[in-house]
Short mmCIF file of C-alpha atoms in Angstrom, two decimals:
data_model
loop_
_atom_site.label_atom_id
_atom_site.label_comp_id
_atom_site.label_asym_id
_atom_site.label_seq_id
_atom_site.Cartn_x
_atom_site.Cartn_y
_atom_site.Cartn_z
CA MET A 1 0.00 0.00 0.00
CA GLN A 2 2.84 2.35 0.88
CA LYS A 3 4.48 1.59 -2.45
CA VAL A 4 1.27 2.36 -4.32
CA LEU A 5 0.97 5.68 -2.47
CA MET A 6 4.57 6.54 -3.26
CA ILE A 7 4.08 5.78 -6.96
CA LEU A 8 0.91 7.88 -6.98
CA CYS A 9 2.81 10.75 -5.34
CA ILE A 10 5.57 10.58 -7.94
CA VAL A 11 3.04 10.54 -10.76
CA ALA A 12 1.26 13.54 -9.22
CA LEU A 13 4.54 15.44 -8.88
CA LEU A 14 5.52 14.69 -12.47
CA MET A 15 2.10 15.81 -13.69
CA SER A 16 2.21 19.06 -11.72
CA SER A 17 5.65 19.94 -13.06
CA TYR A 18 4.42 19.18 -16.58
CA VAL A 19 1.39 21.44 -16.07
CA TYR A 20 3.70 24.13 -14.71
CA ALA A 21 5.88 23.91 -17.82
CA ALA A 22 2.81 24.13 -20.05
CA ASP A 23 1.46 27.08 -18.04
CA LYS A 24 4.78 28.83 -18.32
CA ALA A 25 4.87 28.36 -22.09
CA MET A 26 1.33 29.64 -22.39
CA ALA A 27 1.56 32.57 -19.95
CA PRO A 28 -0.98 35.30 -20.80
CA SER A 29 -0.03 38.57 -22.47
CA HIS A 30 -1.89 41.62 -21.11
CA GLY A 31 -4.16 39.15 -19.30
CA ILE A 32 -5.13 37.42 -22.55
CA ALA A 33 -4.81 33.63 -22.81
CA TYR A 34 -2.49 32.15 -25.43
CA PRO A 35 -4.47 31.20 -28.56
CA THR A 36 -3.43 27.57 -28.93
CA GLY A 37 -3.51 26.04 -32.40
CA TRP A 38 -2.86 29.25 -34.33
CA GLN A 39 -0.08 27.50 -36.26
CA ASN A 40 -2.81 25.83 -38.32
CA TRP A 41 -5.05 28.87 -38.90
CA ALA A 42 -5.85 29.88 -42.48
CA THR A 43 -4.34 32.83 -44.34
CA ILE A 44 -5.90 36.30 -44.40
CA ALA A 45 -2.93 38.07 -46.03
CA VAL A 46 0.84 38.26 -46.25
CA SER A 47 3.10 41.28 -45.89
CA HIS A 48 6.69 42.32 -46.53
CA ARG A 49 7.81 45.34 -44.52
CA THR A 50 10.85 46.99 -46.07
CA ASP A 51 11.17 49.45 -43.15
CA ASN A 52 12.11 46.74 -40.66
CA SER A 53 12.97 43.89 -43.10
CA THR A 54 10.35 41.43 -41.95
CA LEU A 55 7.99 39.03 -43.70
CA SER A 56 4.64 38.16 -42.14
CA VAL A 57 1.66 35.96 -42.64
CA ILE A 58 -1.62 37.31 -41.30
CA ILE A 59 -3.87 34.48 -40.15
CA GLY A 60 -7.18 34.17 -38.35
CA ASN A 61 -9.42 31.90 -36.36
CA ASP A 62 -12.61 30.69 -38.10
CA VAL A 63 -14.59 33.80 -37.11
CA ALA A 64 -11.90 36.12 -38.47
CA VAL A 65 -11.33 34.15 -41.69
CA ASN A 66 -15.06 34.04 -42.43
CA ALA A 67 -15.32 37.79 -41.76
CA ALA A 68 -12.28 38.54 -43.94
CA ARG A 69 -13.62 36.50 -46.85
CA SER A 70 -17.12 37.97 -46.70
CA GLY A 71 -15.94 41.58 -46.33
CA ASN A 72 -17.40 41.81 -42.82
CA THR A 73 -14.44 43.71 -41.39
CA ASN A 74 -15.59 47.16 -40.31
CA PRO A 75 -16.21 46.35 -37.57
CA TRP A 76 -14.84 42.82 -37.32
CA PRO A 77 -17.29 40.54 -35.45
CA ASP A 78 -16.87 39.65 -31.79
CA GLY A 79 -14.89 36.44 -31.44
CA ALA A 80 -12.56 37.25 -34.34
CA VAL A 81 -8.90 36.69 -33.56
CA ILE A 82 -6.35 37.97 -36.07
CA GLY A 83 -2.73 36.86 -35.82
CA LYS A 84 0.41 38.21 -37.42
CA VAL A 85 3.39 35.87 -37.47
CA VAL A 86 6.67 37.69 -38.14
CA TRP A 87 10.08 36.54 -39.38
CA ASN A 88 13.25 38.46 -40.24
CA ASP A 89 14.03 38.64 -43.94
CA THR A 90 16.42 36.24 -45.54
CA GLN A 91 17.10 35.26 -49.16
CA LEU A 92 15.91 31.90 -50.44
CA SER A 93 19.00 29.73 -51.01
CA ASN A 94 18.07 28.62 -54.49
CA TRP A 95 16.24 31.67 -55.82
CA LYS A 96 18.15 34.79 -54.85
CA ALA A 97 15.44 37.18 -56.02
CA ALA A 98 13.05 35.70 -53.46
CA THR A 99 12.91 37.12 -49.96
CA ALA A 100 11.94 34.36 -47.54
CA PRO A 101 11.31 34.04 -43.79
CA GLY A 102 14.45 33.73 -41.66
CA LYS A 103 14.59 33.93 -37.87
CA PHE A 104 11.21 33.85 -36.10
CA VAL A 105 10.49 37.17 -34.35
CA HIS A 106 7.09 36.93 -32.70
CA ALA A 107 3.40 36.15 -33.09
CA GLU A 108 0.97 38.91 -32.20
CA PHE A 109 -2.80 38.83 -31.98
CA MET A 110 -5.86 41.06 -31.86
CA PHE A 111 -8.87 39.60 -30.03
CA LYS A 112 -12.19 41.27 -30.94
CA ASP A 113 -14.74 41.77 -28.18
CA ALA A 114 -16.42 45.14 -28.36
CA LYS A 115 -17.68 45.06 -24.77
CA LYS A 116 -14.91 43.23 -22.96
CA TYR A 117 -12.21 45.39 -24.54
CA ILE A 118 -14.15 48.66 -24.69
CA GLU A 119 -11.23 50.52 -23.11
CA SER A 120 -8.80 49.38 -25.80
CA TYR A 121 -11.07 50.19 -28.76
CA GLY A 122 -12.84 46.84 -28.91
CA TRP A 123 -9.72 44.74 -29.19
CA GLY A 124 -7.51 42.81 -26.82
CA TRP A 125 -3.90 43.22 -27.95
CA ALA A 126 -1.36 40.51 -27.20
CA ARG A 127 2.02 39.27 -28.36
CA TRP A 128 4.25 36.29 -27.66
CA ILE A 129 7.97 36.38 -28.42
CA GLY A 130 10.56 33.67 -29.00
CA LEU A 131 10.75 30.41 -30.83
CA GLU A 132 11.79 27.81 -28.25
CA GLN A 133 9.59 29.11 -25.45
CA GLN A 134 6.94 31.68 -26.23
CA GLN A 135 7.17 34.55 -23.72
CA PRO A 136 4.38 37.09 -23.28
CA PHE A 137 4.82 40.76 -24.14
CA GLU A 138 3.73 42.75 -21.09
CA LYS A 139 4.57 46.37 -21.89
CA GLY A 140 0.94 47.38 -22.21
CA MET A 141 -1.64 47.44 -25.00
CA ASN A 142 -0.87 51.10 -25.68
CA VAL A 143 2.35 50.06 -27.41
CA CYS A 144 0.19 48.20 -29.96
CA ILE A 145 -2.59 50.78 -30.12
CA SER A 146 -0.33 53.76 -30.77
CA CYS A 147 1.12 52.07 -33.85
CA HIS A 148 -2.35 51.12 -35.12
CA THR A 149 -3.82 54.64 -34.74
CA PRO A 150 -3.55 55.43 -38.50
CA VAL A 151 -6.16 52.73 -39.13
CA LYS A 152 -8.64 53.52 -36.35
CA LYS A 153 -11.31 54.09 -39.02
CA ARG A 154 -10.68 50.56 -40.36
CA ASP A 155 -11.50 49.08 -36.93
CA TRP A 156 -7.79 49.40 -36.08
CA VAL A 157 -6.66 46.77 -38.61
CA PHE A 158 -3.98 47.49 -41.25
CA THR A 159 -4.49 44.23 -43.13
CA GLU A 160 -6.47 44.21 -46.35
CA PRO A 161 -7.63 40.58 -46.75
CA VAL A 162 -6.39 38.88 -49.91
CA SER A 163 -8.55 37.99 -52.89
CA LEU A 164 -9.02 34.24 -53.14
CA PRO A 165 -10.99 32.11 -55.61
CA LYS A 166 -13.94 30.36 -53.98
CA MET B 1 -48.76 13.22 -61.48
CA GLN B 2 -47.69 15.04 -64.62
CA LYS B 3 -46.99 18.17 -62.56
CA VAL B 4 -44.87 16.21 -60.12
CA LEU B 5 -42.86 14.73 -62.99
CA MET B 6 -42.39 18.16 -64.53
CA ILE B 7 -41.15 19.60 -61.21
CA LEU B 8 -38.77 16.65 -60.81
CA CYS B 9 -37.47 17.23 -64.34
CA ILE B 10 -36.85 20.91 -63.63
CA VAL B 11 -35.05 20.09 -60.40
CA ALA B 12 -32.93 17.49 -62.21
CA LEU B 13 -32.06 19.99 -64.94
CA LEU B 14 -31.11 22.65 -62.40
CA MET B 15 -28.98 20.16 -60.51
CA SER B 16 -27.18 18.97 -63.64
CA SER B 17 -26.38 22.53 -64.70
CA TYR B 18 -25.11 23.22 -61.18
CA VAL B 19 -22.91 20.13 -61.30
CA TYR B 20 -21.68 21.20 -64.74
CA ALA B 21 -20.71 24.62 -63.40
CA ALA B 22 -18.91 23.02 -60.47
CA ASP B 23 -17.13 20.58 -62.79
CA LYS B 24 -16.08 23.43 -65.02
CA ALA B 25 -14.69 25.38 -62.07
CA MET B 26 -12.85 22.31 -60.86
CA ALA B 27 -11.48 21.10 -64.21
CA PRO B 28 -8.27 19.09 -63.76
CA SER B 29 -4.83 20.47 -64.61
CA HIS B 30 -2.48 17.94 -66.24
CA GLY B 31 -5.06 15.28 -65.31
CA ILE B 32 -4.86 16.19 -61.60
CA ALA B 33 -8.07 16.89 -59.67
CA TYR B 34 -8.56 20.32 -58.10
CA PRO B 35 -7.54 20.23 -54.41
CA THR B 36 -10.72 21.59 -52.84
CA GLY B 37 -10.41 23.36 -49.50
CA TRP B 38 -6.85 24.61 -49.97
CA GLN B 39 -7.99 28.13 -48.98
CA ASN B 40 -7.97 26.90 -45.36
CA TRP B 41 -4.66 25.02 -45.40
CA ALA B 42 -1.97 26.01 -42.91
CA THR B 43 1.16 28.01 -43.70
CA ILE B 44 4.48 26.40 -44.64
CA ALA B 45 6.21 29.64 -45.70
CA VAL B 46 5.77 33.00 -47.39
CA SER B 47 7.81 34.54 -50.20
CA HIS B 48 8.35 37.87 -51.91
CA ARG B 49 9.82 37.60 -55.39
CA THR B 50 11.40 40.86 -56.49
CA ASP B 51 12.12 39.50 -60.00
CA ASN B 52 8.45 39.31 -60.92
CA SER B 53 6.95 41.47 -58.12
CA THR B 54 4.76 38.85 -56.53
CA LEU B 55 3.95 37.86 -52.97
CA SER B 56 3.09 34.26 -52.12
CA VAL B 57 1.97 32.10 -49.28
CA ILE B 58 3.12 28.49 -49.41
CA ILE B 59 0.55 26.20 -47.82
CA GLY B 60 0.07 22.47 -47.44
CA ASN B 61 -2.41 19.73 -46.73
CA ASP B 62 -2.04 17.94 -43.38
CA VAL B 63 0.54 15.48 -44.72
CA ALA B 64 2.68 18.29 -46.12
CA VAL B 65 2.37 20.53 -43.04
CA ASN B 66 3.32 17.67 -40.71
CA ALA B 67 6.30 16.83 -42.93
CA ALA B 68 7.40 20.48 -43.11
CA ARG B 69 7.24 20.91 -39.34
CA SER B 70 9.10 17.71 -38.57
CA GLY B 71 11.81 18.24 -41.17
CA ASN B 72 10.66 15.24 -43.19
CA THR B 73 11.09 16.92 -46.56
CA ASN B 74 13.80 15.11 -48.50
CA PRO B 75 11.93 13.31 -49.82
CA TRP B 76 8.49 14.63 -48.91
CA PRO B 77 6.12 11.77 -48.02
CA ASP B 78 3.56 10.40 -50.45
CA GLY B 79 0.25 12.21 -50.05
CA ALA B 80 1.86 15.58 -49.40
CA VAL B 81 0.34 18.42 -51.39
CA ILE B 82 2.15 21.76 -51.39
CA GLY B 83 0.39 24.86 -52.69
CA LYS B 84 1.74 28.27 -53.66
CA VAL B 85 -0.83 31.06 -53.84
CA VAL B 86 0.46 34.08 -55.77
CA TRP B 87 -0.60 37.73 -55.89
CA ASN B 88 0.88 40.75 -57.67
CA ASP B 89 2.60 43.24 -55.40
CA THR B 90 0.82 46.31 -54.15
CA GLN B 91 1.52 48.75 -51.33
CA LEU B 92 -0.56 48.61 -48.17
CA SER B 93 -2.75 51.74 -48.14
CA ASN B 94 -1.90 52.75 -44.59
CA TRP B 95 1.68 51.57 -44.26
CA LYS B 96 3.57 52.50 -47.42
CA ALA B 97 6.69 50.55 -46.48
CA ALA B 98 4.66 47.33 -46.51
CA THR B 99 4.28 45.37 -49.71
CA ALA B 100 0.96 43.56 -49.68
CA PRO B 101 -0.94 41.18 -51.98
CA GLY B 102 -2.81 42.88 -54.84
CA LYS B 103 -4.40 41.09 -57.79
CA PHE B 104 -4.66 37.32 -57.49
CA VAL B 105 -2.47 35.55 -60.07
CA HIS B 106 -2.82 31.81 -59.60
CA ALA B 107 -2.64 28.88 -57.20
CA GLU B 108 -0.21 26.11 -58.08
CA PHE B 109 0.34 22.75 -56.47
CA MET B 110 2.77 19.86 -56.23
CA PHE B 111 1.22 16.46 -55.44
CA LYS B 112 3.71 13.90 -54.06
CA ASP B 113 3.32 10.29 -55.14
CA ALA B 114 6.65 8.65 -55.90
CA LYS B 115 5.13 5.78 -57.92
CA LYS B 116 2.19 7.46 -59.63
CA TYR B 117 4.28 10.39 -60.80
CA ILE B 118 7.53 8.53 -61.39
CA GLU B 119 7.87 10.12 -64.84
CA SER B 120 7.71 13.65 -63.43
CA TYR B 121 10.20 13.09 -60.59
CA GLY B 122 7.68 11.90 -57.98
CA TRP B 123 5.42 14.91 -58.20
CA GLY B 124 2.24 15.82 -60.03
CA TRP B 125 2.45 19.46 -61.07
CA ALA B 126 -0.72 21.51 -61.46
CA ARG B 127 -1.88 25.11 -61.57
CA TRP B 128 -5.19 26.93 -61.66
CA ILE B 129 -5.44 30.52 -62.87
CA GLY B 130 -8.01 33.25 -62.31
CA LEU B 131 -10.02 34.58 -59.43
CA GLU B 132 -13.66 34.40 -60.51
CA GLN B 133 -13.43 31.03 -62.21
CA GLN B 134 -10.35 28.91 -61.67
CA GLN B 135 -9.07 27.64 -65.04
CA PRO B 136 -6.55 24.81 -65.32
CA PHE B 137 -3.07 25.32 -66.71
CA GLU B 138 -2.56 22.71 -69.44
CA LYS B 139 0.78 23.55 -71.03
CA GLY B 140 2.49 20.49 -69.59
CA MET B 141 4.31 19.61 -66.38
CA ASN B 142 7.67 20.33 -68.04
CA VAL B 143 6.97 24.06 -67.75
CA CYS B 144 6.94 23.59 -63.96
CA ILE B 145 9.75 21.06 -63.84
CA SER B 146 12.23 23.10 -65.89
CA CYS B 147 11.93 26.01 -63.46
CA HIS B 148 12.35 23.70 -60.43
CA THR B 149 15.47 21.96 -61.78
CA PRO B 150 17.86 23.98 -59.54
CA VAL B 151 16.29 22.25 -56.51
CA LYS B 152 16.16 18.66 -57.80
CA LYS B 153 18.40 17.64 -54.89
CA ARG B 154 15.84 19.12 -52.46
CA ASP B 155 13.11 16.82 -53.85
CA TRP B 156 12.29 19.59 -56.36
CA VAL B 157 10.99 22.04 -53.73
CA PHE B 158 12.35 25.60 -53.39
CA THR B 159 10.49 26.36 -50.16
CA GLU B 160 12.34 26.24 -46.86
CA PRO B 161 9.61 25.71 -44.23
CA VAL B 162 9.36 28.49 -41.63
CA SER B 163 10.39 28.17 -38.01
CA LEU B 164 7.34 28.16 -35.73
CA PRO B 165 7.02 27.87 -31.97
CA LYS B 166 5.30 24.65 -30.94
#
């Protein structure tokens, strides 16, 4: 019986440390939970910024992708989550005239909820940095908002969703 | 009874014309069936070609995405389908230093099946052009293959899959 209890204790300890590791990886940014599974979200647009030499893919959850593809983006519907995944520029090894994604920079997200985020213009703004272990950005939503001010009349979103055949 | 038959005939006619339209939209390219649903496939990479001023997202079906993210790409496994969706460059309206996707050009695909496509180096090569009604490219797989020859030692694939946090 003692042995069984000891084994159970070890299992419990191992599980709690595993949960801790997972929690740490998924720590919230600005109080917003990490949007698991975004790596498989569909494309809303791509972008190449020549001012900071980065390439991005702009992705969305189902609500955001449906809104983007039906032109329902001003305002975006509650529940929409838009993600921008950013890499530093590099050149493709075998096609020098192609700029391709190099080092991963960060993944940043806008979470639409007009009521919940009324004080940050209807959006929750969050970012996670780093490839091996995603770390939350915690310098405040105003860092995001100030940069997005030029598009406040587009519901604060720069991205123009791509044209896609149906 | 005659009325019922007439209504059934009309419904059948409407359905057949609908199927015809769908078939037409989905006409095969180089004998390869249109890969429905690719608009929601996950990202493998992005690319900005300065030689022809196009932006692309490189996407894949589940087999291809799993292979890309586990480094299982030389050779890619049978069943992998890689897509490249291409747009002409434009500038983002509200961030002039960002190149963004403009007019849709085409969506092109590589279908891996080492045995089935043994004569075209293990891949079926296909392309569909046009936004409103996707039309198949039918000028022969050699058009694709000749351009991909520099990467024949990379299983004919230019794309270097992006780094993503897990």
